[in-house]
Tab-separated table of C-alpha atoms in Angstrom:
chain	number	residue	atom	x	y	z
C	1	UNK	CA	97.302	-96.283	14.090
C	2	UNK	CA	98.645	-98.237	17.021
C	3	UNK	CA	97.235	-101.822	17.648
C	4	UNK	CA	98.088	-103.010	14.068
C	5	UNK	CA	98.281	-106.852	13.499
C	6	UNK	CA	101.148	-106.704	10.746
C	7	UNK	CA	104.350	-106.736	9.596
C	8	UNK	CA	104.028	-103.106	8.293
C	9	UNK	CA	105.463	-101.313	10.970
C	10	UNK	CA	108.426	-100.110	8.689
C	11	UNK	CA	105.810	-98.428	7.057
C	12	UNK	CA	104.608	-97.190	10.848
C	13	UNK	CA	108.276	-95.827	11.288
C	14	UNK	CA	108.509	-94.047	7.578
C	15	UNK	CA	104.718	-92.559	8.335
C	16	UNK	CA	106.660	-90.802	11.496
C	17	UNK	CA	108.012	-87.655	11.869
C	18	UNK	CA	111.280	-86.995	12.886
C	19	UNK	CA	109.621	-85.328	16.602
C	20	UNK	CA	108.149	-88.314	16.813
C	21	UNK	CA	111.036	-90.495	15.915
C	22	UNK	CA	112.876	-88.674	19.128
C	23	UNK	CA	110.358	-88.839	21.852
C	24	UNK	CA	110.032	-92.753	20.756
C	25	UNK	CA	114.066	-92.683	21.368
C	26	UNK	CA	113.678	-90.811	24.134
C	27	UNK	CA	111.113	-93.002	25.651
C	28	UNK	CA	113.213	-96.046	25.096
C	29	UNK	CA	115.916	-93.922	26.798
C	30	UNK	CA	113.909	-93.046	29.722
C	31	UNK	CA	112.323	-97.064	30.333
C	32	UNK	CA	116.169	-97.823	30.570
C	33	UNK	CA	117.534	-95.488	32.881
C	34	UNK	CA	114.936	-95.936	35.453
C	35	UNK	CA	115.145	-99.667	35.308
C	36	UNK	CA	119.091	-99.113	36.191
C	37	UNK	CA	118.086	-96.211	38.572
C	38	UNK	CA	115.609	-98.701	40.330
C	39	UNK	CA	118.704	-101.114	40.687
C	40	UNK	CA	121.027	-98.911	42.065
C	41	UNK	CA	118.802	-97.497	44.535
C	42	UNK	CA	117.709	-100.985	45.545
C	43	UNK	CA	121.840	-101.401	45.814
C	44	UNK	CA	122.064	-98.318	48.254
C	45	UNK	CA	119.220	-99.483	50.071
C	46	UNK	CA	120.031	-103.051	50.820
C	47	UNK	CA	123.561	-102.664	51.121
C	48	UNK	CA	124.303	-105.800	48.872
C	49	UNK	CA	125.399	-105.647	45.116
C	50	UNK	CA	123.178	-107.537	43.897
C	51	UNK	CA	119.488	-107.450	45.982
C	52	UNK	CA	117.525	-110.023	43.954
C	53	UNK	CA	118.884	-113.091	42.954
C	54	UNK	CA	117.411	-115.801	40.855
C	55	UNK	CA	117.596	-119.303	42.290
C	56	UNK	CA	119.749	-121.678	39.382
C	57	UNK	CA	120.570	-125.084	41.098
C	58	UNK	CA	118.449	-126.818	42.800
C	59	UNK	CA	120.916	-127.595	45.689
C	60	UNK	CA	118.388	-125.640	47.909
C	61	UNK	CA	115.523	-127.907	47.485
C	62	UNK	CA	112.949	-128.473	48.795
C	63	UNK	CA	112.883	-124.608	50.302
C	64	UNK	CA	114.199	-123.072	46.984
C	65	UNK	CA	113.516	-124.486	43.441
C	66	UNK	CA	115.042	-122.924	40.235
C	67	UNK	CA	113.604	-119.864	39.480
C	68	UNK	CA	112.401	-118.243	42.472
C	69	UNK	CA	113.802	-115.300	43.807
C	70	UNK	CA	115.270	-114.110	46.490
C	71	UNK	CA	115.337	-110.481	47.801
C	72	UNK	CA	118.708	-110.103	49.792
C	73	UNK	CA	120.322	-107.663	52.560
C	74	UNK	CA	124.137	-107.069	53.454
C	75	UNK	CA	124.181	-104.582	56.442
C	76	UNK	CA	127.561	-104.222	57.923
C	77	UNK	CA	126.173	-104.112	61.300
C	78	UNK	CA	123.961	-107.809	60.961
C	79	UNK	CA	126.542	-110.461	62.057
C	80	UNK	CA	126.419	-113.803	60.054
C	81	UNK	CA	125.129	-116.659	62.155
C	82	UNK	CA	124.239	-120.413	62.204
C	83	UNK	CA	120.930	-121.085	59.905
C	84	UNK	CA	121.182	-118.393	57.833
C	85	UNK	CA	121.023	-118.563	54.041
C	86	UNK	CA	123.500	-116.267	52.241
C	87	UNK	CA	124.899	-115.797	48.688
C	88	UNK	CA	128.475	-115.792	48.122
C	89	UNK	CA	131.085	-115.759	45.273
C	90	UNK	CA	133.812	-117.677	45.329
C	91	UNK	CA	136.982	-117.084	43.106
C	92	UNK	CA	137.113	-118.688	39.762
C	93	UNK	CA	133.422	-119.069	39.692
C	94	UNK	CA	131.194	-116.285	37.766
C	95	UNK	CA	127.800	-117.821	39.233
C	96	UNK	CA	127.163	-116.745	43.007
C	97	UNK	CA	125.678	-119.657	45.207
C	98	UNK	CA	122.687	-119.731	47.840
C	99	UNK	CA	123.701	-121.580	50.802
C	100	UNK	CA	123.070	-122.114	54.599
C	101	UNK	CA	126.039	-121.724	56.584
C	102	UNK	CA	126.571	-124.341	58.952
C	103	UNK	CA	129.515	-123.451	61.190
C	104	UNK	CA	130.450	-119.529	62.136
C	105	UNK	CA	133.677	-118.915	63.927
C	106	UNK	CA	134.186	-115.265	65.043
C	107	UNK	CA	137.352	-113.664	66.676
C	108	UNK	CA	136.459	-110.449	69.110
C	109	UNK	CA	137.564	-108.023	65.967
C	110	UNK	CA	134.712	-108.807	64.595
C	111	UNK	CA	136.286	-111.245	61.721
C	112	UNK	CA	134.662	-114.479	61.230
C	113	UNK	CA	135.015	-117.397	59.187
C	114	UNK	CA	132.178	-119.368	58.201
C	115	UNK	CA	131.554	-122.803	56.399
C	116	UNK	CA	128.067	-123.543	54.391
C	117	UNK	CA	126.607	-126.285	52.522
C	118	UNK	CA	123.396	-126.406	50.707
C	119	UNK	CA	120.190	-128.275	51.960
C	120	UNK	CA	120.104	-131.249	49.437
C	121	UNK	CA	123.565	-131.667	49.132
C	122	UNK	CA	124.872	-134.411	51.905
C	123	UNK	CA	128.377	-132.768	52.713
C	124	UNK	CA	129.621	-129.287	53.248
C	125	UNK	CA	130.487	-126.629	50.484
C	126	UNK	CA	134.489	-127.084	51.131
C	127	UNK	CA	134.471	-129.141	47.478
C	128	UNK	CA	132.879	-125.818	45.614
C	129	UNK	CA	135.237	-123.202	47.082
C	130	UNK	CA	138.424	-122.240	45.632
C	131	UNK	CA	141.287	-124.840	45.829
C	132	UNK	CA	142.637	-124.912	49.640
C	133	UNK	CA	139.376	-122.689	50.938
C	134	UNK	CA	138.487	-123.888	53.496
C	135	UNK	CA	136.388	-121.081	54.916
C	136	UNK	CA	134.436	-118.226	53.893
C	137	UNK	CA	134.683	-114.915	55.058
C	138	UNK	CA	132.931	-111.791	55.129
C	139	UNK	CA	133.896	-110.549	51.966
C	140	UNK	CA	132.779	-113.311	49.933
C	141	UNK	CA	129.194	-112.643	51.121
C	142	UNK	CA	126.385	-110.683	48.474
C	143	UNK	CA	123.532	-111.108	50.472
C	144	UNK	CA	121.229	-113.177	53.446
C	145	UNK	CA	118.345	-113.690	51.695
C	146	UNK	CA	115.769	-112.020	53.321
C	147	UNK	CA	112.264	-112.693	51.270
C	148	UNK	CA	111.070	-115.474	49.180
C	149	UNK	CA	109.136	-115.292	46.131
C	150	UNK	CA	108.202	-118.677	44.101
C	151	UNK	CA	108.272	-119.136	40.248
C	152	UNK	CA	109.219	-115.419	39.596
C	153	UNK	CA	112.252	-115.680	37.549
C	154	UNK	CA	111.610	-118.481	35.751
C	155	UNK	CA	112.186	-116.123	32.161
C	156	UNK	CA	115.695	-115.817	33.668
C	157	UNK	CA	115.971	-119.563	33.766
C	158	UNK	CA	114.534	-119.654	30.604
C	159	UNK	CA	116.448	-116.866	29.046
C	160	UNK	CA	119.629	-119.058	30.344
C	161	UNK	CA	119.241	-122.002	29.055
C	162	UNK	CA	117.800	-121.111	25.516
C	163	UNK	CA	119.818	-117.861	24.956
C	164	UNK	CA	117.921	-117.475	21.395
C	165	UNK	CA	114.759	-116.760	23.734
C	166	UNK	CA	116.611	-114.401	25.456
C	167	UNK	CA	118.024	-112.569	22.029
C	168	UNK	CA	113.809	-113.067	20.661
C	169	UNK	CA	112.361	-110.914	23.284
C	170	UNK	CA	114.750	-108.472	23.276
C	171	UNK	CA	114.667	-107.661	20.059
C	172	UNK	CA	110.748	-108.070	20.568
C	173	UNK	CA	110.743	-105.849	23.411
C	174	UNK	CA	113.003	-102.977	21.895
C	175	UNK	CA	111.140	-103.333	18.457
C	176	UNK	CA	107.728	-102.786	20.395
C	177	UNK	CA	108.881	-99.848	22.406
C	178	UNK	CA	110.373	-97.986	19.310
C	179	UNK	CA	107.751	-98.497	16.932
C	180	UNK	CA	104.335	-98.155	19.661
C	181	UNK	CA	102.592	-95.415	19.274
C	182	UNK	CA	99.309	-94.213	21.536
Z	1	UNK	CA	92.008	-101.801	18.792
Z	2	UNK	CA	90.095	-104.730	20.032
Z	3	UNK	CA	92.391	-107.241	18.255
Z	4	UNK	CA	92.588	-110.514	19.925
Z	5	UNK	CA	96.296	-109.986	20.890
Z	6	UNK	CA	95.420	-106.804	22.655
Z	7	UNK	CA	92.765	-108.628	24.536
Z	8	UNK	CA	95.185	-111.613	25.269
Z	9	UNK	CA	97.529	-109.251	26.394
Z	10	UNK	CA	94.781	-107.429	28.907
Z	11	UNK	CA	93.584	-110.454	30.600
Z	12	UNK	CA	97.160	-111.308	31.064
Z	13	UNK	CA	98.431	-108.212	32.754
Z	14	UNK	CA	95.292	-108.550	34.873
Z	15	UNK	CA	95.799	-111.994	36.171
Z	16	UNK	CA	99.146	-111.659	37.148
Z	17	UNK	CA	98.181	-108.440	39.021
Z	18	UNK	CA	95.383	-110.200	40.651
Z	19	UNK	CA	98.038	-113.237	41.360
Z	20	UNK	CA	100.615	-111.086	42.839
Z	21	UNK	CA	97.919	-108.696	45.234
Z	22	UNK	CA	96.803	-111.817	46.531
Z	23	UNK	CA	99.907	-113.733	47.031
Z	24	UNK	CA	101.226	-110.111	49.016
Z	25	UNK	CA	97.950	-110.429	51.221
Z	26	UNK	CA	98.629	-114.108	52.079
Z	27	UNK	CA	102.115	-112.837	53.411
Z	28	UNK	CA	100.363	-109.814	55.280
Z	29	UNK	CA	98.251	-112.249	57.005
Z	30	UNK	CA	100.779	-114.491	58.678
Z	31	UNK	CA	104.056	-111.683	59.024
Z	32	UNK	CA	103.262	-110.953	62.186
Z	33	UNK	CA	103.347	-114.769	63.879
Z	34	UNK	CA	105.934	-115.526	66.431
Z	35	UNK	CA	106.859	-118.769	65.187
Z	36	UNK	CA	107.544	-119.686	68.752
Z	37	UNK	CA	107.415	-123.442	70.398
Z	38	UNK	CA	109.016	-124.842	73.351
Z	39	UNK	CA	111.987	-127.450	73.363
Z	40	UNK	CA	113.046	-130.125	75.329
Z	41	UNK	CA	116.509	-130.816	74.655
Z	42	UNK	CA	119.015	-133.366	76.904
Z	43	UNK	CA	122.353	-135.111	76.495
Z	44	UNK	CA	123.255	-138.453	78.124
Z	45	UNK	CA	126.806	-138.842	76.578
Z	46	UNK	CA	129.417	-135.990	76.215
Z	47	UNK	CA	133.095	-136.997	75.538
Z	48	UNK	CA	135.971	-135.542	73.403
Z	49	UNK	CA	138.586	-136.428	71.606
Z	50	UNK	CA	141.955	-134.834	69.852
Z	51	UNK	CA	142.346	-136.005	66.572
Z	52	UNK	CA	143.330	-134.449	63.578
Z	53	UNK	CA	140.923	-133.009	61.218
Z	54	UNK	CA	141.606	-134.069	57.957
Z	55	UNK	CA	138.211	-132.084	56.078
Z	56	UNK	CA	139.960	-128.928	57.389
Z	57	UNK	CA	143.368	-128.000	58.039
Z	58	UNK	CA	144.486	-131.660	59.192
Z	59	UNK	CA	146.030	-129.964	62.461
Z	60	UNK	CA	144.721	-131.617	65.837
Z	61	UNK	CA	141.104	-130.298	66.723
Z	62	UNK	CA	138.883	-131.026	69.134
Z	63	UNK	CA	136.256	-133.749	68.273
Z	64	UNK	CA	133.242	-133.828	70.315
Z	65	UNK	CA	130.699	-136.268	70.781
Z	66	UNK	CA	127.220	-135.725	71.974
Z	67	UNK	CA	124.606	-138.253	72.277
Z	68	UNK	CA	121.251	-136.265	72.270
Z	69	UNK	CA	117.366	-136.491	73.250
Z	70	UNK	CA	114.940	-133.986	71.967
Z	71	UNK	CA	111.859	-133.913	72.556
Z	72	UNK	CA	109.086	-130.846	70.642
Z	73	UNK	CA	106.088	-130.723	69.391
Z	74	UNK	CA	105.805	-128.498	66.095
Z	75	UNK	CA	102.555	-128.641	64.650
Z	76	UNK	CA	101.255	-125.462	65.811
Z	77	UNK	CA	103.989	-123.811	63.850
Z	78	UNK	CA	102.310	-124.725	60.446
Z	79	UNK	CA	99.895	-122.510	58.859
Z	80	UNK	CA	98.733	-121.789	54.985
Z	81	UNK	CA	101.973	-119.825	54.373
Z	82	UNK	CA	104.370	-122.442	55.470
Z	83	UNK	CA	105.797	-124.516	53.094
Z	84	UNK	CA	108.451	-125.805	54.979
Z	85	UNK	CA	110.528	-125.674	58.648
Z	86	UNK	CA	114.160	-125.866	58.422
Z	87	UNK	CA	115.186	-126.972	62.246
Z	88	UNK	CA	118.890	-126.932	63.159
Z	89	UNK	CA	120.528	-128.317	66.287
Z	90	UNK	CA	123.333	-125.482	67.586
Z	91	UNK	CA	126.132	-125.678	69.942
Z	92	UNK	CA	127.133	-122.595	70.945
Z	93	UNK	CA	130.298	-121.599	73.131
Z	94	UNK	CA	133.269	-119.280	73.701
Z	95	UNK	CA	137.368	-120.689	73.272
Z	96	UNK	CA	140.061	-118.834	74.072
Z	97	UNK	CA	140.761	-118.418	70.558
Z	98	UNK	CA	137.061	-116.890	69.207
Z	99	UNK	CA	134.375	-115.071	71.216
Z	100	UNK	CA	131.638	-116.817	69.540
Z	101	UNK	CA	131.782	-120.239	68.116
Z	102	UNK	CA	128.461	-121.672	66.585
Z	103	UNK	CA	128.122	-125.418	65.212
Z	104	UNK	CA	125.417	-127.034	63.797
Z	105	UNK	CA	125.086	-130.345	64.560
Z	106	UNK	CA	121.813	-131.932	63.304
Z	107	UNK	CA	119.420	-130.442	61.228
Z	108	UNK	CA	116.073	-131.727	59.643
Z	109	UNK	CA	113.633	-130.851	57.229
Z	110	UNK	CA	110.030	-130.660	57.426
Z	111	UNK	CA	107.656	-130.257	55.112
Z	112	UNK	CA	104.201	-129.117	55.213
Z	113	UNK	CA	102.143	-132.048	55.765
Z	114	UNK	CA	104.853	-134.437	57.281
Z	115	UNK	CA	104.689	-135.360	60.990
Z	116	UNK	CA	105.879	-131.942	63.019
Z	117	UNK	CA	106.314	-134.380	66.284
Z	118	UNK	CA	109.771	-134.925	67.419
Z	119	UNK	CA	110.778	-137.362	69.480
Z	120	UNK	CA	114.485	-138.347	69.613
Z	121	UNK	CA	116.103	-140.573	71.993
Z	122	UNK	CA	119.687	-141.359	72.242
Z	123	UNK	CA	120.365	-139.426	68.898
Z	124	UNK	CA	123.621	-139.344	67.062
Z	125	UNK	CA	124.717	-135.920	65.844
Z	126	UNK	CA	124.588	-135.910	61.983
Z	127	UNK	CA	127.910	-133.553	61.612
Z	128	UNK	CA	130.701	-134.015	63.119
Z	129	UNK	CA	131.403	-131.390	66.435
Z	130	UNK	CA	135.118	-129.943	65.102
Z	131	UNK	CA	136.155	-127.134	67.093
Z	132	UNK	CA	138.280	-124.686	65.337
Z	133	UNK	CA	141.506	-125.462	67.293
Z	134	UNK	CA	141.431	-127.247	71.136
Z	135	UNK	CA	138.591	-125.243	73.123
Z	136	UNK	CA	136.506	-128.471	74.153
Z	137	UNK	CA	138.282	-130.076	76.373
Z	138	UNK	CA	137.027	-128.642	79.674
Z	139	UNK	CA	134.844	-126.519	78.414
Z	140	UNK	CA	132.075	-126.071	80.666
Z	141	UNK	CA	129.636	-123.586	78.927
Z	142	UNK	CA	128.315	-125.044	75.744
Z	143	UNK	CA	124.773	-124.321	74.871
Z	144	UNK	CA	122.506	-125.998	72.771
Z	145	UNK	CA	119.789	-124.872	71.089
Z	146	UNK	CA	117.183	-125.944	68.255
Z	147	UNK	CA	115.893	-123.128	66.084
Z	148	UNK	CA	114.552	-123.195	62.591
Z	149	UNK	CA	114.405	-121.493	59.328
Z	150	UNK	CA	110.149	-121.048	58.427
Z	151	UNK	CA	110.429	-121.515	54.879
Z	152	UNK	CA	106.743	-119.430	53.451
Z	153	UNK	CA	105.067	-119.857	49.618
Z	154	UNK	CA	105.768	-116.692	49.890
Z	155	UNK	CA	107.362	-113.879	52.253
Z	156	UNK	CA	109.802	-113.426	54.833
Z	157	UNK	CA	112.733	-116.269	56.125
Z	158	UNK	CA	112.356	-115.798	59.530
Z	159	UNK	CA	114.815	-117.309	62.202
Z	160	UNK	CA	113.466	-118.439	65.118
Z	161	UNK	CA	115.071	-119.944	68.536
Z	162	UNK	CA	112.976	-122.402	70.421
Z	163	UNK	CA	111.882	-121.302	74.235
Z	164	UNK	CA	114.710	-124.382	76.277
Z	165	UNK	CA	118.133	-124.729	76.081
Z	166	UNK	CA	120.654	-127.208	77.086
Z	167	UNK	CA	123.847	-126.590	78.907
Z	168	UNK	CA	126.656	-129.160	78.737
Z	169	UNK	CA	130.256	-129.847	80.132
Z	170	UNK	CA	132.660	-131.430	78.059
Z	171	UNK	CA	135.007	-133.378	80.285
Z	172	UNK	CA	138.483	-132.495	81.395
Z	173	UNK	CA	139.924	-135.443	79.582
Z	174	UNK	CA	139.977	-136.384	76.138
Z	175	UNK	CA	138.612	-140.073	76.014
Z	176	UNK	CA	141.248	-142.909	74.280
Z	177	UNK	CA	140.286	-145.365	71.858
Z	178	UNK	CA	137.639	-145.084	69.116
Z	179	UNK	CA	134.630	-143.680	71.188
């Protein structure tokens, strides 16, 4: 049965029984909640919302290109210093941004403000904040990236900037999973 | 079964399982390096001035000026998983204001393959030395330090602070006229 090189696999579905039809539901079911349980966990463990990111400018270059990935932590207890390379949002923008921070200012309550700018860019991130930021602060951070992978999400960059790639293998993915049979 | 998509499929899965145990073992083999080099770092000009600082909040900040030499040798840091050292140039020190202020002022990239031999002499700082309000002037503990950022293929970012720092005194005085 499974395996076939054709379009019939509305005829694969109709040659199903209803059991069948559920476990293949089910199954779809099941691939999706672990994915998201996978996530959260990762979330928990990390501390950071958001534990891998995908690298989309290349204002990290030459150390990050687009589409590598970067695994990220955000323990409380790990103070931000000089050097380091963190992820923050900034208000107004959806897109988070990997930077190095370049100047850390910290008061003895433990707040600090920080300023970053990315490696290939010649001045400081001051123009990309939100109009009259002039420093960041410890809320704004997601993550300091903590591992490096190259090339890895390179379908993300894909699936960005051709979103009718992204809607193709979705529908190829879900179609595969629904209608596969062992 | 043996359709040619299936087999496509099969010697796809492998290879990027065989890709990803090896590029895992390449990281095994070099997380447990120190990273660790020795510095020589100096300063033959230190002066400050009180100007205001128009990229920030345009009140008066201290300025500082450092005129550097560095001397390191950082070939030995290189090895098959490092694709690039990140080095930055800190100043470290305490004001009245903050507990812990940290300022980068120089940084440099190196790539693998590109000379690892530094040798500065009478350097300017790249970024300007703004304090975050008026603790220069006087200030008579302010460290500096190179560390870097090893960049790998693939792995961990480790931070690491080169083994010699450099202590200097800003004067009492801020300095008139343009330097």
């Amino acid at each position: 049965m499974s395996g076939m090189l054709s379009f019939e696999f509305l005829d694969d579905v109709r040659r199903m029984n209803k059991r069948q039809l559920y476990y293949q539901v089910l199954n779809f079911g099941m691939i999706v909640s672990s994915a998201l349980m996978i996530w959260k966990g990762l979330m928990v463990m990390t501390g950071s919302e958001s534990p891998i990111v995908v690298v989309l400018s290349g204002s990290m270059e030459p150390a990050f290109h687009r589409g590598d990935l970067l695994f990220l932590t955000n323990y409380r207890q790990e103070p931000i210093r000089v050097g380091e390379i963190v992820v923050f949002k900034v208000e107004g923008r959806d897109i988070p941004i990997v930077h190095r921070v370049l100047k850390v200012h910290e008061k003895d309550d433990g707040s600090v403000k920080f300023l970053t700018k990315g490696d290939n860019n010649s001045v400081d991130d001051r123009g990309l904040y939100a109009p009259g930021q002039l420093w960041l602060d410890k809320k704004d951070v997601v993550g300091r990236a903590r591992g490096f992978v190259p090339y890895v999400g390179i379908v993300t960059i894909l699936m960005n900037d051709y979103p009718k790639f992204k809607y193709a293998i979705l529908v190829c993915l879900g179609i595969f999973v629904l209608v596969h049979r062992e | 079964m043996n359709t040619f998509l299936s087999r496509l499929n099969t010697i796809f899965a492998f290879t990027l399982s065989v890709m990803a145990a090896l590029t895992f073992c390449c990281f095994l083999t070099t997380a447990f390096n120190s990273h660790k080099s020795k510095i020589d770092i100096g300063t033959s000009k230190v002066t400050v001035k009180n100007v205001p600082d128009y990229s920030a909040d345009r009140e008066r900040s201290d300025l500082g000026f450092v005129v550097f030499d560095m001397s390191a040798d950082l070939t030995p840091l290189f090895n098959w998983n490092v694709k690039q050292l990140f080095l930055y140039l800190t100043a470290e020190y305490k004001t009245a204001d903050n507990v812990l202020n940290q300022v980068v002022l120089w940084d440099k990239i190196i790539v693998r393959g590109e000379n690892a031999i530094l040798n500065l002499k009478n350097a300017n700082t790249k970024y300007y030395f703004w304090d975050y309000g008026n603790g220069l002037k006087g200030n008579e503990n302010v460290t500096m330090s190179l560390s870097w950022n090893v960049v790998p293929n693939a792995g961990t970012l480790p931070k690491v602070m080169g083994d010699g720092r450099h202590r200097i005194q800003f004067p009492t005085e801020y300095s008139a006229g343009r330097f």
